[in-house]
Short mmCIF file of C-alpha atoms in Angstrom, two decimals:
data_model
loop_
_atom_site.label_atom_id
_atom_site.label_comp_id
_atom_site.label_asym_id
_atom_site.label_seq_id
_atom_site.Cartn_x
_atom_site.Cartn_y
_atom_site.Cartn_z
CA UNK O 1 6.40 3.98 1.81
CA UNK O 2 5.89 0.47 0.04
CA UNK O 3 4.57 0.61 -3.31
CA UNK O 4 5.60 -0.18 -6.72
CA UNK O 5 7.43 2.18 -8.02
CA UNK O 6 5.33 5.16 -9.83
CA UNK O 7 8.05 4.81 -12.56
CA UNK O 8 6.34 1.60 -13.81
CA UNK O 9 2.89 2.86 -14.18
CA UNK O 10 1.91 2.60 -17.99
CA UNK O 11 2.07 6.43 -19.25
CA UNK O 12 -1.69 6.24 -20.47
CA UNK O 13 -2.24 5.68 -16.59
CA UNK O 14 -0.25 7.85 -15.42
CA UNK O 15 -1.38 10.77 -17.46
CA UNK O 16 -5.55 9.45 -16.70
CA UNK O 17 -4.30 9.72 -13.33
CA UNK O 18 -3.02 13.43 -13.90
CA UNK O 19 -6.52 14.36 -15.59
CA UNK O 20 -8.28 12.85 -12.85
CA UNK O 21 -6.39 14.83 -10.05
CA UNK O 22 -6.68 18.34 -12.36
CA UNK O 23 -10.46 17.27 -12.14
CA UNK O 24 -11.11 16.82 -8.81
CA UNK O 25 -8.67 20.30 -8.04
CA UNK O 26 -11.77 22.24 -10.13
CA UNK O 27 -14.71 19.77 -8.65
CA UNK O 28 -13.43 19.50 -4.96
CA UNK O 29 -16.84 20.46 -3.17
CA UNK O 30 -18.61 17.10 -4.82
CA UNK O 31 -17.55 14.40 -2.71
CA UNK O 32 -19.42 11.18 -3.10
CA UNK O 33 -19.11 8.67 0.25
CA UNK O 34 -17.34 5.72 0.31
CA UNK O 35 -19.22 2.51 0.14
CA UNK O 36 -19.14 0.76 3.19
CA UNK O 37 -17.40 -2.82 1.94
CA UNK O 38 -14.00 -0.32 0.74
CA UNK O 39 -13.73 2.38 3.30
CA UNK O 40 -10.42 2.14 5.82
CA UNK O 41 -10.72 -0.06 8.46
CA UNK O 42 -12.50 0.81 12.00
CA UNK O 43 -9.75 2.60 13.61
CA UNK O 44 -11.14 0.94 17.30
CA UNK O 45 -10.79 -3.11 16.46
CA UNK O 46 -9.71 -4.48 19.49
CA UNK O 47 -6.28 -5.25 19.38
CA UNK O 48 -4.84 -8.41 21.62
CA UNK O 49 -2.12 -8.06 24.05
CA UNK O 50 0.76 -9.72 22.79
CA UNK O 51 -0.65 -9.27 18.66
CA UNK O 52 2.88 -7.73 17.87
CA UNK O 53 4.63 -9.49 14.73
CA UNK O 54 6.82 -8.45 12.14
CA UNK O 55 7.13 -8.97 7.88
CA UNK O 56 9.49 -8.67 5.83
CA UNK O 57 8.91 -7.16 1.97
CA UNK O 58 10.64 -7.35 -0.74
CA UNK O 59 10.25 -6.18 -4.64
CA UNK O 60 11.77 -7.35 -7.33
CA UNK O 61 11.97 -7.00 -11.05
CA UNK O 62 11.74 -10.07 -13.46
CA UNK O 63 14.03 -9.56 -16.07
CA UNK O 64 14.59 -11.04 -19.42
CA UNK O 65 16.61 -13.64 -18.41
CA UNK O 66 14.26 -14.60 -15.80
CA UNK O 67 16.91 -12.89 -13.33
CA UNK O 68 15.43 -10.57 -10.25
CA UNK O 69 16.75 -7.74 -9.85
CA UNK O 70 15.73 -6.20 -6.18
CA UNK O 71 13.00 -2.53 -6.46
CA UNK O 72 12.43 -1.93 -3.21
CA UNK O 73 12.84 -3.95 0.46
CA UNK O 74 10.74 -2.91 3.68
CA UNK O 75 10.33 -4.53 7.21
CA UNK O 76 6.87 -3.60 8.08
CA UNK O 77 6.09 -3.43 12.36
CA UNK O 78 3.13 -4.24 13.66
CA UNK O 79 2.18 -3.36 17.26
CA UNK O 80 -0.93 -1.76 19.55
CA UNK O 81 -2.73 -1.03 16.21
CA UNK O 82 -0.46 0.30 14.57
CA UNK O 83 1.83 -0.55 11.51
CA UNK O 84 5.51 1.07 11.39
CA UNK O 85 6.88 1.22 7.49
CA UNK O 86 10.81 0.82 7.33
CA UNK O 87 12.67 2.12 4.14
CA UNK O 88 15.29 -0.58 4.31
CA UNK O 89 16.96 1.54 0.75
CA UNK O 90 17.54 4.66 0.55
CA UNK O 91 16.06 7.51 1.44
CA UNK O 92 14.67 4.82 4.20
CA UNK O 93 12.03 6.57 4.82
CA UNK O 94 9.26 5.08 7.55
CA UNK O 95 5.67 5.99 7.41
CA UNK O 96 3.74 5.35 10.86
CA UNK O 97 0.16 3.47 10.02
CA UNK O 98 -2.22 4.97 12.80
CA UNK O 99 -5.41 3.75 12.96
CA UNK O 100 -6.08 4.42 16.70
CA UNK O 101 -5.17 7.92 16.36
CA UNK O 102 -6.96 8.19 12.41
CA UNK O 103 -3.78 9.64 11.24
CA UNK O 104 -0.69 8.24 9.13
CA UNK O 105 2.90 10.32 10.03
CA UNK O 106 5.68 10.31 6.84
CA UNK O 107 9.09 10.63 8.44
CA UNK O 108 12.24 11.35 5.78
CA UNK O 109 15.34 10.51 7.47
CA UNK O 110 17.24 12.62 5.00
CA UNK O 111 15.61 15.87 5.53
CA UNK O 112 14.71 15.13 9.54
CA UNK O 113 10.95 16.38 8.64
CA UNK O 114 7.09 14.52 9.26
CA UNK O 115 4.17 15.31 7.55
CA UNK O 116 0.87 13.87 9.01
CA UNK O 117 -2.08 12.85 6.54
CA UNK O 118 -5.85 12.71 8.61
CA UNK O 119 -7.86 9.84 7.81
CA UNK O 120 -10.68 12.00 6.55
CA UNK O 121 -7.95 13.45 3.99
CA UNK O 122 -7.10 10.22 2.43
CA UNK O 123 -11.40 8.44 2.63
CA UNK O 124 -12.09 12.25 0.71
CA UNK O 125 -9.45 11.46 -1.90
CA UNK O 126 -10.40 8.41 -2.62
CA UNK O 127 -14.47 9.60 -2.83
CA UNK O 128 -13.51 12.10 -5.31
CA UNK O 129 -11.10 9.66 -7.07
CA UNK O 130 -14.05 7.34 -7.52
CA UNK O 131 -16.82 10.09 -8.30
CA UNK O 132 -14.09 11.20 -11.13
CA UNK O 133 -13.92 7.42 -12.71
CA UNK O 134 -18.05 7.32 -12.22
CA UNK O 135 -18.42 10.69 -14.04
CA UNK O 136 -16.00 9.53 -16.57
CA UNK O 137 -17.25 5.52 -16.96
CA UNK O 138 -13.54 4.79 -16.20
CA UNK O 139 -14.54 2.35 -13.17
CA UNK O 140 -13.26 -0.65 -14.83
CA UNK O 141 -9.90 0.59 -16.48
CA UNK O 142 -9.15 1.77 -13.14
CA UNK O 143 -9.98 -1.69 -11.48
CA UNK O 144 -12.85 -0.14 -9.38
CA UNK O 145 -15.16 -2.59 -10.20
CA UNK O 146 -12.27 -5.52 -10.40
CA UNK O 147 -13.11 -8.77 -8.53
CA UNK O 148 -10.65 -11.09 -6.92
CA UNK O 149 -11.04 -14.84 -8.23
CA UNK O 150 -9.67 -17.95 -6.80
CA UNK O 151 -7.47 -19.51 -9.03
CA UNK O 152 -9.80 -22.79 -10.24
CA UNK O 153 -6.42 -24.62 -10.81
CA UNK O 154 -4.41 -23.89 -7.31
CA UNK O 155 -6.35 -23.58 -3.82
CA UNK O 156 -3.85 -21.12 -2.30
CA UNK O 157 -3.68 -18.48 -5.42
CA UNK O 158 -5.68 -15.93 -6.17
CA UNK O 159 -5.83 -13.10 -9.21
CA UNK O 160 -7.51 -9.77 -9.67
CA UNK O 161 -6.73 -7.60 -12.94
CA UNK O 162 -8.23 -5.11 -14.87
CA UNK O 163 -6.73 -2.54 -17.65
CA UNK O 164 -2.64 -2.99 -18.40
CA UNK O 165 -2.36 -4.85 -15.00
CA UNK O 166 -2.73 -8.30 -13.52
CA UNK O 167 -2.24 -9.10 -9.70
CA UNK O 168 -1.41 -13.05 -8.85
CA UNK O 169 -1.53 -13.89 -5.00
CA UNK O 170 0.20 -17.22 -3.28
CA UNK O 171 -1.51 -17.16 0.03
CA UNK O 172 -0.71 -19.26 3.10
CA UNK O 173 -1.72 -19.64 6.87
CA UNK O 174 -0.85 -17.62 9.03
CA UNK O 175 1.04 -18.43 12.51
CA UNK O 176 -1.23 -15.53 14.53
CA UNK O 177 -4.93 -14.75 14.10
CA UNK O 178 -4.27 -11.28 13.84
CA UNK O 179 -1.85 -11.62 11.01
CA UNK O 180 -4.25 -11.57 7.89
CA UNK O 181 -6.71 -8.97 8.68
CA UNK O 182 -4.02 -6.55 10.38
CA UNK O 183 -1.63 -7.18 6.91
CA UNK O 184 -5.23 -6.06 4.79
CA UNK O 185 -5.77 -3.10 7.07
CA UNK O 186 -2.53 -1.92 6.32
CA UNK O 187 -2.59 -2.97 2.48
CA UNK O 188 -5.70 -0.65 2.48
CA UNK O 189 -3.94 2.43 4.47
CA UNK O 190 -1.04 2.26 2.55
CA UNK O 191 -2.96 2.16 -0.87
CA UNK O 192 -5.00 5.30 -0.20
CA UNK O 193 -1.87 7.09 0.94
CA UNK O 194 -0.06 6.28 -1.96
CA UNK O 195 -3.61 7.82 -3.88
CA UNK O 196 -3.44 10.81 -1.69
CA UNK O 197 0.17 11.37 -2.42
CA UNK O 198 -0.42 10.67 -6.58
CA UNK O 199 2.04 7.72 -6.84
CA UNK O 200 2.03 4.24 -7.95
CA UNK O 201 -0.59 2.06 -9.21
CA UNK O 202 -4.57 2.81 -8.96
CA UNK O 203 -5.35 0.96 -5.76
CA UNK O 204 -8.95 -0.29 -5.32
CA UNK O 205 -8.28 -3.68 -7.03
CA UNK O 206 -4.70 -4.09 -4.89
CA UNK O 207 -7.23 -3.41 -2.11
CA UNK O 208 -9.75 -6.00 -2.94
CA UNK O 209 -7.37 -8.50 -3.16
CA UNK O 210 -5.89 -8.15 0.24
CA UNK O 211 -9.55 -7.92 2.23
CA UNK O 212 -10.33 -10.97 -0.20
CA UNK O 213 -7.65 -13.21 1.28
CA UNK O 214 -8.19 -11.88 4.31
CA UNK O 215 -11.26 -12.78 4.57
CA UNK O 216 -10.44 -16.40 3.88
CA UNK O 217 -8.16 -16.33 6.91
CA UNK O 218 -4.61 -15.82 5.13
CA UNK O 219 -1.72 -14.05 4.07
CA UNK O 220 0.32 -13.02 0.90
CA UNK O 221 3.38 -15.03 0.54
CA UNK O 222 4.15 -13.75 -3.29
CA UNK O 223 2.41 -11.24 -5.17
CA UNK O 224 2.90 -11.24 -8.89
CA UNK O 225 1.94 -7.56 -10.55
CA UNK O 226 2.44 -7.82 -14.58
CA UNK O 227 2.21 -4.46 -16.44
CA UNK O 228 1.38 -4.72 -20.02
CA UNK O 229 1.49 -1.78 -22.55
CA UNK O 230 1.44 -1.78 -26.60
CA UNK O 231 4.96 -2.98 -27.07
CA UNK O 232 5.92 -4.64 -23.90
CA UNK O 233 5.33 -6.17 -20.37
CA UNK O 234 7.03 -5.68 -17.15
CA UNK O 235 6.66 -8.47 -14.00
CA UNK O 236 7.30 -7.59 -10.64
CA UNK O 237 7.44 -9.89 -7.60
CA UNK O 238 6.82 -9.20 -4.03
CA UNK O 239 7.78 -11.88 -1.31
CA UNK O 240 6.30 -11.87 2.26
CA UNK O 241 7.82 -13.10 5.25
CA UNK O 242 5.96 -12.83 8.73
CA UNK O 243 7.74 -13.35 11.80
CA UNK O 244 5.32 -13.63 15.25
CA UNK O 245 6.61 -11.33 17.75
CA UNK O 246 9.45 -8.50 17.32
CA UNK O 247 12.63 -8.89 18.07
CA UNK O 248 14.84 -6.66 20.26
CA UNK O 249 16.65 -4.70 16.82
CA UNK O 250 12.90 -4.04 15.89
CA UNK O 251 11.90 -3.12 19.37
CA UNK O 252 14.82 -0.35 18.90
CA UNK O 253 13.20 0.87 15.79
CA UNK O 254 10.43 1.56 17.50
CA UNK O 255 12.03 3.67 19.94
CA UNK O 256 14.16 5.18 17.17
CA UNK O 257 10.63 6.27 15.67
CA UNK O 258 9.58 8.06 19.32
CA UNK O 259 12.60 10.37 18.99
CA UNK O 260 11.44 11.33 15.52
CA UNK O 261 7.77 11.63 15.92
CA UNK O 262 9.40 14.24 18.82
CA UNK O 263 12.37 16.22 16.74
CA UNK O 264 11.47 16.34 13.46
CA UNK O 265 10.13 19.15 11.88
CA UNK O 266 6.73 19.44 10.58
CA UNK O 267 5.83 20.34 6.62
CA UNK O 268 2.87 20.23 4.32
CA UNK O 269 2.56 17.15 2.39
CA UNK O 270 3.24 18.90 -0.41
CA UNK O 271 6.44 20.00 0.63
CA UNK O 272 7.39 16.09 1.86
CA UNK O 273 10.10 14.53 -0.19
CA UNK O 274 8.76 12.19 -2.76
#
């Protein structure tokens, strides 16, 4: 599944993270609700015939030198509602987006198994995520309360941060209408999934920033996330390439996903690869 790589999480994060899940294990009757402005979107949006389009992601790694070095590459599917997740390196995993059906499927090509996570599994983890950080007045080192700004200086940019991290958006315009708010929808499923399965970054302020562009009517075409601990920083840089339509190789994928949803074997999350 797309995300930064849990590797790069500052360690003080990482182990806040740890406390908060420990937490939540011994408090997991007191579930606060979501507020309304950050829960998933409405699983029954309309969706136009014809909506289908494609992107293309790539991570990389700034170095010293000002060299990338590549993290991570996906080519993200979007059709009928949903959003298919290609691995495009190893293990090439895809995770299946399903807002129609409230679900999202993990598929590991490696071990030919699925594991299905319900929306109300991944709105209750992030309520008790959120209840943990009120309880704890850890809202703003864990960008809860973070706010996306437009960059004063450049019309198309915009930055949220909070904590060790720092997010900087280039937006543009998109060539479909569905684009933008289909790309935040699955920003925001992803993010939650990713909270769900304890990896990566803490995701409400990743999530404000994609409904906040959204909202404006665009899409990310670079998204800057810099990391900064005690002794050092780490940049990463994600481009964004949307394509209108899908082409027949991606069409194929599609299929290719059919025959898995079908013969793979079913597991616990907990037992899916990570």
């Amino acid at each position: 599944m797309m995300r930064p790589s849990h590797s790069i999480v500052p360690n003080r994060f990482a182990a806040m993270i740890l406390i908060a899940w420990c937490s939540l294990l011994a408090s997991a009757r007191a579930v606060a609700a979501e507020p309304p402005q950050v829960r998933l979107a409405a699983a029954n949006v309309p969706v136009a015939p014809g909506d289908a389009f494609q992107v293309t992601v790539e991570v990389f790694e700034v170095l010293g030198n000002e060299k990338l070095q590549l993290q991570d590459r996906h080519l993200v599917l979007f059709k009928d509602g949903k959003a298919y997740d290609f691995g495009l390196t190893e293990p090439r995993d895809v995770t299946l987006i399903d807002p129609v059906n409230s679900q999202v499927i993990l598929l590991s090509r490696v071990d030919h198994v699925k594991s299905t996570i319900t929306h109300q599994e991944i709105v209750t983890a992030a309520a008790r995520f959120r209840l943990f950080a009120t309880n704890e007045g850890l809202e703003t080192r864990l960008g809860i309360d973070a706010k996306t700004t437009k960059d004063p200086n450049q019309d198309n940019r915009y930055n949220i941060e909070f904590g060790d991290y720092h997010y900087s958006v280039a937006t543009a315009e998109p060539s479909m209408a569905a684009q933008p708010h289909r790309f935040a929808e699955f920003t925001d499923w992803v993010a939650r999934v990713n909270l769900v399965r304890k990896l990566g970054t803490p995701p409400f302020a990743r999530i404000n920033l994609g409904n906040a562009i959204a909202a404006e009517g665009l899409i990310p075409q670079t998204v800057t996330l810099t990391l900064k601990s005690q002794t050092h920083s780490r940049t990463f840089v994600s481009s964004y390439k949307f394509k209108p339509g899908l082409s027949k190789e991606s069409q194929q994928r599609l299929d290719e996903v059919a025959g898995m949803l079908t013969l793979y074997r079913d597991v616990p999350l907990a037992a899916f690869p990570r």
